[in-house]
CSV table of C-alpha atoms and ligand atoms in Angstrom, one decimal:
chain,number,residue,atom,x,y,z
A,4,MET,CA,48.1,-16.1,29.9
A,5,ALA,CA,47.8,-13.8,32.9
A,6,ASP,CA,44.4,-12.8,34.3
A,7,ILE,CA,42.9,-9.6,33.2
A,8,LEU,CA,40.6,-7.4,35.3
A,9,ILE,CA,38.3,-4.8,33.7
A,10,ARG,CA,37.6,-2.6,36.7
A,11,GLY,CA,35.2,0.3,37.4
A,12,GLY,CA,33.1,0.1,34.3
A,13,THR,CA,29.3,-0.1,33.7
A,14,VAL,CA,28.5,-3.5,32.4
A,15,VAL,CA,25.7,-3.5,29.8
A,16,THR,CA,24.1,-6.8,28.7
A,17,ALA,CA,20.8,-7.6,27.0
A,18,ASP,CA,19.1,-7.9,30.4
A,19,SER,CA,20.9,-5.7,32.8
A,20,MET,CA,23.1,-2.6,33.3
A,21,GLY,CA,25.2,-1.6,36.3
A,22,PRO,CA,28.6,-1.2,37.9
A,23,THR,CA,30.5,-4.5,37.7
A,24,ASP,CA,34.1,-5.6,37.4
A,25,VAL,CA,34.9,-8.4,35.0
A,26,LEU,CA,37.7,-10.9,35.5
A,27,ILE,CA,39.1,-12.7,32.4
A,28,ARG,CA,41.0,-16.0,32.7
A,29,ASP,CA,42.2,-18.2,29.9
A,30,GLY,CA,40.2,-16.2,27.4
A,31,LYS,CA,36.9,-16.7,29.2
A,32,ILE,CA,34.7,-14.6,31.6
A,33,ALA,CA,35.8,-16.0,34.9
A,34,GLN,CA,34.1,-13.8,37.5
A,35,LYS,CA,31.9,-10.8,37.8
A,36,GLY,CA,31.2,-8.6,40.8
A,37,THR,CA,32.4,-5.5,42.6
A,38,GLY,CA,35.7,-4.9,44.3
A,39,LEU,CA,37.5,-7.8,42.4
A,40,GLU,CA,41.3,-8.0,42.6
A,41,THR,CA,43.9,-9.7,40.5
A,42,ASP,CA,47.7,-10.2,40.3
A,43,GLY,CA,47.4,-9.9,36.5
A,44,SER,CA,46.8,-6.8,34.4
A,45,ILE,CA,44.1,-4.2,35.2
A,46,PHE,CA,42.2,-2.0,32.8
A,47,ASP,CA,40.4,0.9,34.3
A,48,ALA,CA,37.0,1.3,32.6
A,49,THR,CA,35.8,4.1,34.9
A,50,GLY,CA,33.1,6.2,33.1
A,51,GLN,CA,32.9,3.6,30.3
A,52,TRP,CA,30.5,0.9,29.2
A,53,VAL,CA,31.6,-2.7,29.1
A,54,MET,CA,29.6,-4.8,26.6
A,55,PRO,CA,29.6,-8.2,24.8
A,56,GLY,CA,31.5,-7.8,21.5
A,57,GLY,CA,29.3,-7.0,18.4
A,58,ILE,CA,28.2,-9.9,16.3
A,59,ASP,CA,27.7,-9.1,12.6
A,60,THR,CA,25.9,-12.0,10.9
A,61,HIS,CA,25.7,-10.4,7.5
A,62,THR,CA,29.0,-9.4,5.9
A,63,HIS,CA,30.3,-9.9,2.4
A,64,LEU,CA,34.1,-9.9,2.6
A,65,ASP,CA,36.0,-10.9,-0.5
A,66,HIS,CA,32.7,-11.7,-2.1
A,67,PRO,CA,32.6,-12.3,-5.9
A,68,ILE,CA,29.9,-10.8,-8.1
A,69,GLY,CA,30.5,-13.1,-11.1
A,70,ARG,CA,28.1,-11.3,-13.5
A,71,LEU,CA,30.2,-8.1,-13.2
A,72,GLY,CA,33.6,-9.7,-12.7
A,73,VAL,CA,34.2,-7.8,-9.4
A,74,ARG,CA,34.8,-8.7,-5.7
A,75,THR,CA,34.0,-6.6,-2.7
A,76,ALA,CA,36.8,-4.2,-1.8
A,77,ASP,CA,37.7,-5.8,1.6
A,78,ASP,CA,39.4,-9.1,2.0
A,79,PHE,CA,39.1,-11.1,5.2
A,80,HIS,CA,42.1,-9.3,6.8
A,81,VAL,CA,41.2,-5.7,6.0
A,82,GLY,CA,37.5,-6.4,6.6
A,83,THR,CA,37.9,-8.0,10.0
A,84,ILE,CA,40.3,-5.2,11.0
A,85,ALA,CA,37.5,-2.7,10.1
A,86,GLY,CA,35.1,-4.9,12.1
A,87,ALA,CA,37.3,-5.0,15.2
A,88,CYS,CA,37.8,-1.3,15.1
A,89,GLY,CA,34.0,-0.9,15.1
A,90,GLY,CA,33.6,-3.3,18.1
A,91,VAL,CA,32.8,-6.5,16.2
A,92,THR,CA,34.3,-9.7,17.6
A,93,THR,CA,32.5,-12.3,15.5
A,94,ILE,CA,31.2,-12.3,11.9
A,95,ILE,CA,29.2,-14.7,9.9
A,96,ASP,CA,30.1,-14.3,6.3
A,97,PHE,CA,28.9,-16.4,3.3
A,98,SER,CA,30.2,-19.3,1.3
A,99,LEU,CA,28.7,-19.1,-2.2
A,100,GLN,CA,27.8,-22.3,-4.1
A,101,ASP,CA,28.6,-22.1,-7.8
A,102,ARG,CA,25.9,-23.8,-9.9
A,103,GLY,CA,26.4,-27.5,-9.7
A,104,GLU,CA,29.0,-27.2,-7.0
A,105,SER,CA,29.0,-29.2,-3.7
A,106,LEU,CA,27.9,-27.1,-0.7
A,107,LEU,CA,30.6,-28.7,1.4
A,108,LYS,CA,33.3,-27.9,-1.3
A,109,ALA,CA,32.1,-24.3,-1.4
A,110,ARG,CA,32.4,-24.0,2.4
A,111,ASP,CA,35.8,-25.6,2.5
A,112,ARG,CA,37.0,-23.2,-0.3
A,113,ARG,CA,35.9,-20.2,1.8
A,114,LEU,CA,37.5,-21.6,5.0
A,115,GLY,CA,40.7,-21.7,3.1
A,116,GLU,CA,40.3,-18.0,2.3
A,117,ILE,CA,39.4,-16.8,5.7
A,118,GLU,CA,41.6,-18.9,8.0
A,119,PRO,CA,45.0,-17.3,7.3
A,120,ASN,CA,43.5,-13.8,7.4
A,121,SER,CA,40.7,-13.1,9.9
A,122,ILE,CA,41.6,-11.3,13.2
A,123,ILE,CA,38.2,-12.1,14.8
A,124,ASP,CA,36.1,-15.2,15.1
A,125,TYR,CA,34.0,-16.3,12.2
A,126,SER,CA,31.6,-18.7,10.6
A,127,PHE,CA,29.7,-18.9,7.3
A,128,HIS,CA,26.2,-19.2,6.1
A,129,THR,CA,26.0,-21.4,3.0
A,130,ILE,CA,24.4,-19.6,0.0
A,131,VAL,CA,22.4,-22.2,-1.8
A,132,THR,CA,22.0,-21.3,-5.5
A,133,ASP,CA,21.4,-24.8,-6.9
A,134,VAL,CA,18.9,-27.0,-5.0
A,135,ASN,CA,19.5,-30.5,-6.3
A,136,PRO,CA,19.6,-34.0,-4.7
A,137,ASN,CA,23.2,-33.6,-3.7
A,138,SER,CA,22.8,-30.2,-2.1
A,139,ILE,CA,19.8,-31.5,-0.2
A,140,LYS,CA,21.9,-34.4,1.0
A,141,GLU,CA,24.7,-32.1,2.2
A,142,VAL,CA,22.4,-30.1,4.5
A,143,GLU,CA,22.8,-32.6,7.3
A,144,SER,CA,26.6,-32.6,7.2
A,145,LEU,CA,26.7,-28.9,7.2
A,146,VAL,CA,24.4,-28.6,10.2
A,147,GLU,CA,26.2,-31.3,12.1
A,148,SER,CA,29.6,-29.7,11.5
A,149,GLY,CA,28.5,-26.4,12.9
A,150,PHE,CA,27.1,-24.5,9.9
A,151,PRO,CA,23.3,-24.6,10.5
A,152,SER,CA,22.3,-21.5,8.4
A,153,PHE,CA,21.6,-21.3,4.7
A,154,LYS,CA,21.1,-18.1,2.7
A,155,VAL,CA,18.7,-18.0,-0.2
A,156,TYR,CA,18.2,-15.3,-2.7
A,157,MET,CA,14.6,-15.0,-4.0
A,158,THR,CA,16.0,-12.7,-6.8
A,159,TYR,CA,19.4,-12.0,-8.5
A,160,GLY,CA,19.6,-13.8,-11.8
A,161,ASP,CA,21.4,-17.1,-11.7
A,162,LYS,CA,21.6,-16.9,-7.8
A,163,LYS,CA,17.8,-17.1,-7.5
A,164,VAL,CA,16.1,-20.1,-6.0
A,165,GLY,CA,12.5,-20.6,-7.2
A,166,ASP,CA,9.6,-21.4,-4.9
A,167,GLY,CA,9.6,-25.2,-5.5
A,168,ASP,CA,13.2,-25.5,-4.7
A,169,LEU,CA,12.9,-23.2,-1.8
A,170,LEU,CA,10.2,-25.4,-0.4
A,171,LEU,CA,12.3,-28.6,-0.8
A,172,LEU,CA,15.2,-26.9,1.0
A,173,LEU,CA,13.0,-25.5,3.8
A,174,GLU,CA,11.6,-29.0,4.5
A,175,GLU,CA,15.2,-30.4,4.7
A,176,LEU,CA,16.2,-27.6,7.1
A,177,ALA,CA,13.2,-28.2,9.3
A,178,ALA,CA,14.1,-31.9,9.5
A,179,LYS,CA,17.8,-31.4,10.2
A,180,GLY,CA,18.0,-28.4,12.5
A,181,GLY,CA,18.8,-25.8,10.0
A,182,LEU,CA,17.7,-22.2,9.5
A,183,ALA,CA,17.0,-20.3,6.2
A,184,TYR,CA,18.2,-16.7,6.0
A,185,LEU,CA,16.3,-15.1,3.1
A,186,HIS,CA,16.8,-12.2,0.8
A,187,CYS,CA,13.2,-11.4,-0.2
A,188,GLU,CA,12.3,-9.5,-3.4
A,189,ASN,CA,9.8,-10.6,-6.1
A,190,ASP,CA,12.1,-11.4,-9.0
A,191,CYS,CA,9.4,-11.2,-11.7
A,192,ALA,CA,8.4,-7.7,-10.6
A,193,VAL,CA,12.0,-6.5,-10.2
A,194,THR,CA,12.9,-7.8,-13.7
A,195,HIS,CA,9.8,-6.2,-15.2
A,196,LEU,CA,10.4,-2.8,-13.6
A,197,ILE,CA,14.1,-2.8,-14.6
A,198,GLU,CA,13.2,-3.7,-18.2
A,199,ARG,CA,10.6,-0.9,-18.3
A,200,HIS,CA,13.1,1.7,-17.1
A,201,ILE,CA,15.8,0.5,-19.5
A,202,SER,CA,13.4,0.5,-22.5
A,203,ARG,CA,12.6,4.1,-21.7
A,204,GLY,CA,16.2,5.1,-21.6
A,205,GLU,CA,16.0,5.6,-17.9
A,206,THR,CA,19.5,4.2,-17.1
A,207,GLY,CA,20.8,6.5,-14.3
A,208,PRO,CA,21.5,5.2,-10.8
A,209,SER,CA,18.4,6.9,-9.4
A,210,PHE,CA,16.2,4.4,-11.2
A,211,HIS,CA,17.6,1.6,-9.1
A,212,ALA,CA,15.3,2.5,-6.2
A,213,SER,CA,12.1,2.7,-8.3
A,214,SER,CA,12.8,-0.7,-9.8
A,215,ARG,CA,12.7,-2.3,-6.3
A,216,PRO,CA,9.8,-0.7,-4.4
A,217,VAL,CA,8.6,-1.8,-1.0
A,218,LEU,CA,5.8,-3.9,-2.5
A,219,VAL,CA,8.3,-6.3,-4.2
A,220,GLU,CA,9.9,-6.9,-0.8
A,221,ALA,CA,6.7,-7.3,1.1
A,222,GLU,CA,5.3,-9.8,-1.4
A,223,ALA,CA,8.3,-12.0,-1.4
A,224,THR,CA,8.6,-11.8,2.4
A,225,ASN,CA,5.0,-12.9,2.8
A,226,ARG,CA,5.6,-15.7,0.3
A,227,ALA,CA,8.7,-16.9,2.1
A,228,ILE,CA,6.8,-16.9,5.4
A,229,MET,CA,4.0,-19.0,3.9
A,230,LEU,CA,6.4,-21.5,2.4
A,231,ALA,CA,8.2,-21.7,5.7
A,232,GLU,CA,4.9,-22.4,7.5
A,233,ILE,CA,4.1,-25.2,5.0
A,234,ALA,CA,7.5,-26.7,5.5
A,235,GLY,CA,7.5,-26.1,9.3
A,236,ALA,CA,10.9,-24.4,9.0
A,237,PRO,CA,12.4,-21.6,11.1
A,238,ILE,CA,13.5,-18.6,9.0
A,239,CYS,CA,15.3,-15.3,9.4
A,240,ILE,CA,14.3,-12.5,7.0
A,241,ALA,CA,17.4,-10.4,6.0
A,242,HIS,CA,17.4,-6.6,5.7
A,243,VAL,CA,13.8,-5.7,6.3
A,244,THR,CA,13.4,-2.1,5.2
A,245,SER,CA,9.8,-1.2,6.0
A,246,LYS,CA,7.0,-1.5,8.5
A,247,LEU,CA,4.8,-3.1,5.8
A,248,VAL,CA,7.3,-5.9,5.6
A,249,ALA,CA,7.8,-6.1,9.3
A,250,GLY,CA,4.0,-6.4,9.6
A,251,HIS,CA,4.1,-9.8,7.8
A,252,LEU,CA,6.6,-11.0,10.4
A,253,GLU,CA,4.4,-9.7,13.2
A,254,GLU,CA,1.4,-11.7,11.9
A,255,ALA,CA,3.4,-14.9,11.5
A,256,ARG,CA,5.0,-14.5,15.0
A,257,GLY,CA,1.5,-13.9,16.3
A,258,ARG,CA,0.5,-17.4,14.9
A,259,GLY,CA,3.5,-18.8,16.8
A,260,GLN,CA,5.6,-19.3,13.7
A,261,PRO,CA,9.4,-19.3,14.2
A,262,VAL,CA,10.2,-16.2,12.1
A,263,VAL,CA,12.8,-13.5,13.0
A,264,GLY,CA,13.8,-10.4,11.1
A,265,GLU,CA,16.8,-8.2,10.8
A,266,THR,CA,17.3,-4.6,9.6
A,267,CYS,CA,20.5,-2.6,9.0
A,268,PRO,CA,21.7,0.9,10.0
A,269,GLN,CA,21.5,2.2,6.4
A,270,TYR,CA,17.7,1.7,6.5
A,271,LEU,CA,17.4,3.6,9.8
A,272,VAL,CA,19.9,6.4,9.3
A,273,LEU,CA,19.7,7.3,5.6
A,274,ASN,CA,16.6,8.0,3.5
A,275,ASP,CA,15.8,8.1,-0.2
A,276,ALA,CA,17.1,11.7,-0.6
A,277,VAL,CA,20.3,9.9,-1.4
A,278,TYR,CA,18.8,8.8,-4.7
A,279,ASP,CA,18.0,12.4,-5.8
A,280,PRO,CA,19.0,12.6,-9.5
A,281,GLU,CA,20.7,16.0,-8.7
A,282,GLY,CA,23.4,13.8,-7.1
A,283,GLY,CA,24.5,12.7,-10.6
A,284,PHE,CA,26.3,9.4,-10.8
A,285,GLU,CA,27.4,9.7,-7.1
A,286,VAL,CA,24.0,8.3,-6.3
A,287,ALA,CA,25.6,4.9,-7.2
A,288,LYS,CA,27.4,5.1,-3.8
A,289,PHE,CA,24.0,4.3,-2.2
A,290,VAL,CA,22.8,1.6,-4.6
A,291,CYS,CA,22.0,-1.5,-2.5
A,292,SER,CA,19.1,-4.0,-2.5
A,293,PRO,CA,16.6,-3.6,-1.1
A,294,PRO,CA,17.1,0.2,-1.6
A,295,ILE,CA,16.9,2.8,1.1
A,296,ARG,CA,13.3,4.0,1.7
A,297,ASP,CA,11.6,7.4,2.1
A,298,ILE,CA,11.7,9.3,5.4
A,299,ASP,CA,8.2,8.1,6.6
A,300,GLN,CA,9.2,4.5,6.2
A,301,VAL,CA,12.5,5.2,8.0
A,302,GLU,CA,10.6,6.6,11.0
A,303,ALA,CA,8.2,3.7,10.9
A,304,LEU,CA,11.1,1.2,10.7
A,305,TRP,CA,12.5,2.7,13.9
A,306,SER,CA,9.3,1.8,15.7
A,307,THR,CA,9.8,-1.9,14.8
A,308,VAL,CA,13.3,-1.8,16.3
A,309,GLU,CA,12.1,-0.1,19.4
A,310,ASP,CA,9.2,-2.4,20.1
A,311,GLY,CA,10.9,-5.7,19.4
A,312,LEU,CA,9.2,-6.5,16.1
A,313,LEU,CA,12.6,-7.0,14.5
A,314,GLN,CA,15.2,-9.0,16.4
A,315,GLN,CA,18.6,-8.0,15.0
A,316,VAL,CA,20.6,-5.3,13.3
A,317,SER,CA,23.4,-6.4,11.0
A,318,SER,CA,25.5,-4.4,8.5
A,319,ASP,CA,25.1,-6.2,5.1
A,320,HIS,CA,28.7,-4.9,4.6
A,321,ALA,CA,29.2,-5.2,0.8
A,322,PRO,CA,31.8,-2.5,0.0
A,323,PHE,CA,32.6,-1.6,-3.6
A,324,HIS,CA,35.0,1.2,-4.6
A,325,TYR,CA,33.2,4.2,-6.1
A,326,GLU,CA,36.0,4.7,-8.6
A,327,ASP,CA,36.4,1.7,-10.9
A,328,GLN,CA,33.7,-0.6,-9.3
A,329,LYS,CA,30.5,1.4,-8.9
A,330,THR,CA,31.4,3.2,-12.1
A,331,THR,CA,31.0,-0.1,-14.0
A,332,GLY,CA,27.3,0.9,-14.2
A,333,ARG,CA,27.8,4.4,-15.4
A,334,ASP,CA,25.6,3.9,-18.5
A,335,ASN,CA,23.3,1.3,-17.0
A,336,PHE,CA,22.2,1.2,-13.3
A,337,THR,CA,21.8,-2.6,-13.5
A,338,ARG,CA,25.6,-2.9,-13.8
A,339,ILE,CA,26.3,-1.0,-10.6
A,340,PRO,CA,27.5,-3.5,-8.0
A,341,ASN,CA,24.9,-3.5,-5.2
A,342,GLY,CA,26.0,-2.8,-1.6
A,343,LEU,CA,27.3,-0.4,1.0
A,344,PRO,CA,30.2,-0.6,3.4
A,345,GLY,CA,29.1,-0.8,7.1
A,346,ILE,CA,30.9,-3.3,9.2
A,347,GLU,CA,32.8,-0.6,11.2
A,348,THR,CA,30.0,1.9,11.5
A,349,ARG,CA,27.1,-0.4,12.5
A,350,LEU,CA,27.6,-0.2,16.3
A,351,PRO,CA,28.4,3.6,16.4
A,352,LEU,CA,25.4,4.4,14.2
A,353,MET,CA,23.0,2.3,16.4
A,354,PHE,CA,24.6,3.7,19.5
A,355,THR,CA,24.2,7.3,18.3
A,356,TYR,CA,20.9,7.2,16.5
A,357,GLY,CA,19.4,4.5,18.8
A,358,VAL,CA,20.7,4.8,22.3
A,359,LYS,CA,21.9,8.4,22.4
A,360,ALA,CA,18.8,9.6,20.6
A,361,GLY,CA,16.7,7.9,23.3
A,362,ARG,CA,15.0,5.5,20.9
A,363,ILE,CA,16.4,2.3,22.4
A,364,SER,CA,17.9,1.4,25.8
A,365,PRO,CA,21.5,0.4,26.2
A,366,SER,CA,20.4,-3.2,26.9
A,367,ARG,CA,18.2,-3.3,23.7
A,368,PHE,CA,21.3,-2.1,21.8
A,369,VAL,CA,23.3,-5.0,23.0
A,370,GLU,CA,20.4,-7.4,22.3
A,371,LEU,CA,20.0,-6.2,18.7
A,372,THR,CA,23.7,-6.1,17.8
A,373,SER,CA,25.1,-9.0,19.8
A,374,THR,CA,22.9,-11.2,21.9
A,375,ASN,CA,20.1,-11.9,19.5
A,376,PRO,CA,22.4,-12.5,16.5
A,377,ALA,CA,24.1,-15.2,18.7
A,378,ARG,CA,20.8,-16.7,19.7
A,379,ILE,CA,19.4,-16.8,16.2
A,380,PHE,CA,22.4,-18.3,14.6
A,381,GLY,CA,23.4,-20.9,17.3
A,382,MET,CA,26.3,-19.3,19.2
A,383,TYR,CA,24.6,-18.3,22.5
A,384,PRO,CA,25.7,-18.0,25.3
A,385,ASN,CA,29.4,-18.6,24.4
A,386,LYS,CA,29.1,-15.6,22.2
A,387,GLY,CA,26.8,-12.6,22.7
A,388,SER,CA,26.8,-12.7,26.5
A,389,LEU,CA,29.1,-11.9,29.4
A,390,LYS,CA,28.0,-15.0,31.4
A,391,VAL,CA,30.7,-16.7,33.4
A,392,GLY,CA,32.3,-19.3,31.2
A,393,ALA,CA,31.5,-17.4,27.9
A,394,ASP,CA,34.3,-16.3,25.6
A,395,ALA,CA,35.7,-13.0,26.8
A,396,ASP,CA,34.7,-11.1,23.6
A,397,ILE,CA,34.2,-7.6,25.1
A,398,VAL,CA,34.0,-4.0,23.9
A,399,ILE,CA,34.7,-1.0,26.1
A,400,VAL,CA,33.0,2.2,24.9
A,401,ASP,CA,33.3,5.7,26.2
A,402,PRO,CA,29.7,6.9,25.6
A,403,ASN,CA,30.7,10.5,25.4
A,404,LYS,CA,33.6,10.3,22.9
A,405,GLU,CA,32.5,11.7,19.5
A,406,VAL,CA,34.1,11.1,16.1
A,407,GLU,CA,33.3,12.6,12.7
A,408,LEU,CA,33.0,9.9,10.1
A,409,SER,CA,35.0,10.0,7.0
A,410,ALA,CA,36.4,7.3,4.6
A,411,ARG,CA,39.9,8.2,5.8
A,412,CYS,CA,39.3,7.5,9.5
A,413,LEU,CA,37.7,4.1,8.7
A,414,HIS,CA,39.7,0.9,8.1
A,415,SER,CA,37.8,-0.5,5.1
A,416,ALA,CA,39.7,-0.4,1.8
A,417,VAL,CA,36.7,1.2,0.1
A,418,ASP,CA,37.1,4.8,-1.1
A,419,TYR,CA,34.0,6.4,0.5
A,420,THR,CA,31.6,6.1,3.4
A,421,PRO,CA,27.8,6.6,3.0
A,422,TYR,CA,28.0,8.4,6.3
A,423,GLN,CA,30.5,11.1,5.5
A,424,GLY,CA,30.5,13.9,8.0
A,425,LEU,CA,28.1,12.4,10.5
A,426,ARG,CA,29.2,12.9,14.2
A,427,VAL,CA,28.9,9.6,16.1
A,428,SER,CA,29.8,8.1,19.4
A,429,GLY,CA,30.1,4.4,20.3
A,430,PHE,CA,33.4,3.4,18.8
A,431,PRO,CA,35.3,1.1,21.2
A,432,THR,CA,38.3,2.3,23.2
A,433,MET,CA,39.2,-1.4,23.5
A,434,THR,CA,38.1,-4.5,21.8
A,435,PHE,CA,38.9,-7.9,23.4
A,436,SER,CA,38.6,-11.2,21.5
A,437,ARG,CA,38.8,-14.3,23.7
A,438,GLY,CA,40.5,-12.2,26.3
A,439,GLU,CA,43.2,-10.7,24.0
A,440,VAL,CA,43.2,-7.0,23.4
A,441,ILE,CA,42.9,-6.7,19.6
A,442,VAL,CA,42.2,-3.0,19.3
A,443,GLN,CA,43.2,-0.2,21.7
A,444,ASP,CA,42.4,3.4,21.1
A,445,GLY,CA,42.0,2.8,17.4
A,446,GLU,CA,45.3,0.9,17.1
A,447,VAL,CA,45.1,-2.7,15.8
A,448,ILE,CA,47.3,-5.1,17.8
A,449,ALA,CA,46.0,-8.4,16.5
A,450,LYS,CA,48.0,-11.0,14.5
A,451,ARG,CA,46.6,-11.8,11.1
A,452,GLY,CA,44.9,-15.2,11.1
A,453,ARG,CA,44.3,-15.3,14.9
A,454,GLY,CA,40.5,-15.6,14.4
A,455,HIS,CA,38.9,-19.0,15.1
A,456,LEU,CA,36.1,-20.8,13.4
A,457,VAL,CA,33.0,-20.9,15.6
A,458,ARG,CA,31.2,-24.2,15.2
A,459,ARG,CA,27.5,-23.3,15.8
A,460,GLN,CA,24.7,-25.3,17.4
A,461,LYS,CA,21.7,-26.7,15.5
A,462,ILE,CA,18.8,-24.3,15.4
A,463,ASP,CA,16.0,-25.0,17.9
A,464,PRO,CA,13.0,-23.0,16.6
A,465,LYS,CA,11.7,-22.6,20.2
A,466,SER,CA,14.9,-20.8,21.3
A,467,LEU,CA,14.7,-18.1,18.7
A,468,PRO,CA,14.2,-14.6,20.2
B,27,LIG,ZN1,23.7,-9.2,1.9
């Protein structure tokens, strides 16, 4: 493969920003500096920003919701195309253990699904739903083979892992170099609040939010942190929606506990006006768990992103068609599949509402959306950096180019976007994956199945951001 030179751009990384040329050789960053020359091809990035490709560690592509008999609307081909068009060069999706199933078997089944389809690099978190002696035994093989992170739901019916089992799993993760990635909501409280709504005939989609208030999230988060401290295990709290919840992380980090937290653009850009019953059943488009919070909480959540209290922003991309999937819950909000599309809009939304709005610096943007995700989940510095020797996963962004968001201009198969009509910048003009151009000016030029599995390192609690 001929060398590639990206010339004249402003390189933005987690720790610096300035005019730099980048030379790519054999899919890796070979050299950085000014006035570089090459006999290979040259891309002029004058006036544009050159950044490490986005890393989205929370996507649900081709993800089954057994209870409702549906799968998310994007398969691994369409979903990774949407990602690449939004500047994402690596995803970590999930392999879901069926009850009684071997964790290794669940992972291998998912590898078989993604391998022929993904256009970008990938890995999986193992969702543990059944903690038993065999699953505990398999933790070590997963960690050793490059899958060191394990997702646990503290709620969600038959997917839920109880406190005793969680503690057992956390101890094993601590011993073997794994990391727990936790969905924290108090299952008893959620179940109770749902039943109360339903018994009163309150079945519309707006009642989704009031059945999952901030307190159920805060309680479960605090419990997870305490259990992790007992076990001595590092944890990452998924989709933190409020400052109250982030406060529990702050206390734990203050005690020196290896705890990190993520939030998602929907909790920073939208607010609970989307649940206004005036919206009728279309409110279902915004049904996700935890739900979107009120405007005061949204403002407070921004402060946690600005001051470093939360370490990463992922999408929690879980797209369901409005027609024929969300509508499953027309007569009962508990039957609305939970989730929003977001893999393609994560970087532009954070760029627009974070960087352009003056809330976060360009370097902090890169840190939240690429470098920290790589650090937390064992891929740094090969991913999430532009260090010499790292994979040449690069996005080039024209900071001044604006786009109006609509479902039609996005690449997900889903039939709506929660961000309809918003004007954003931050879409890449080019996306490189291991030195190959995979998207140029919105046109996808990547072969299906070209993505590679990323084998990740064990988690060292001391190296968490
Ligand atoms: Zn999720």
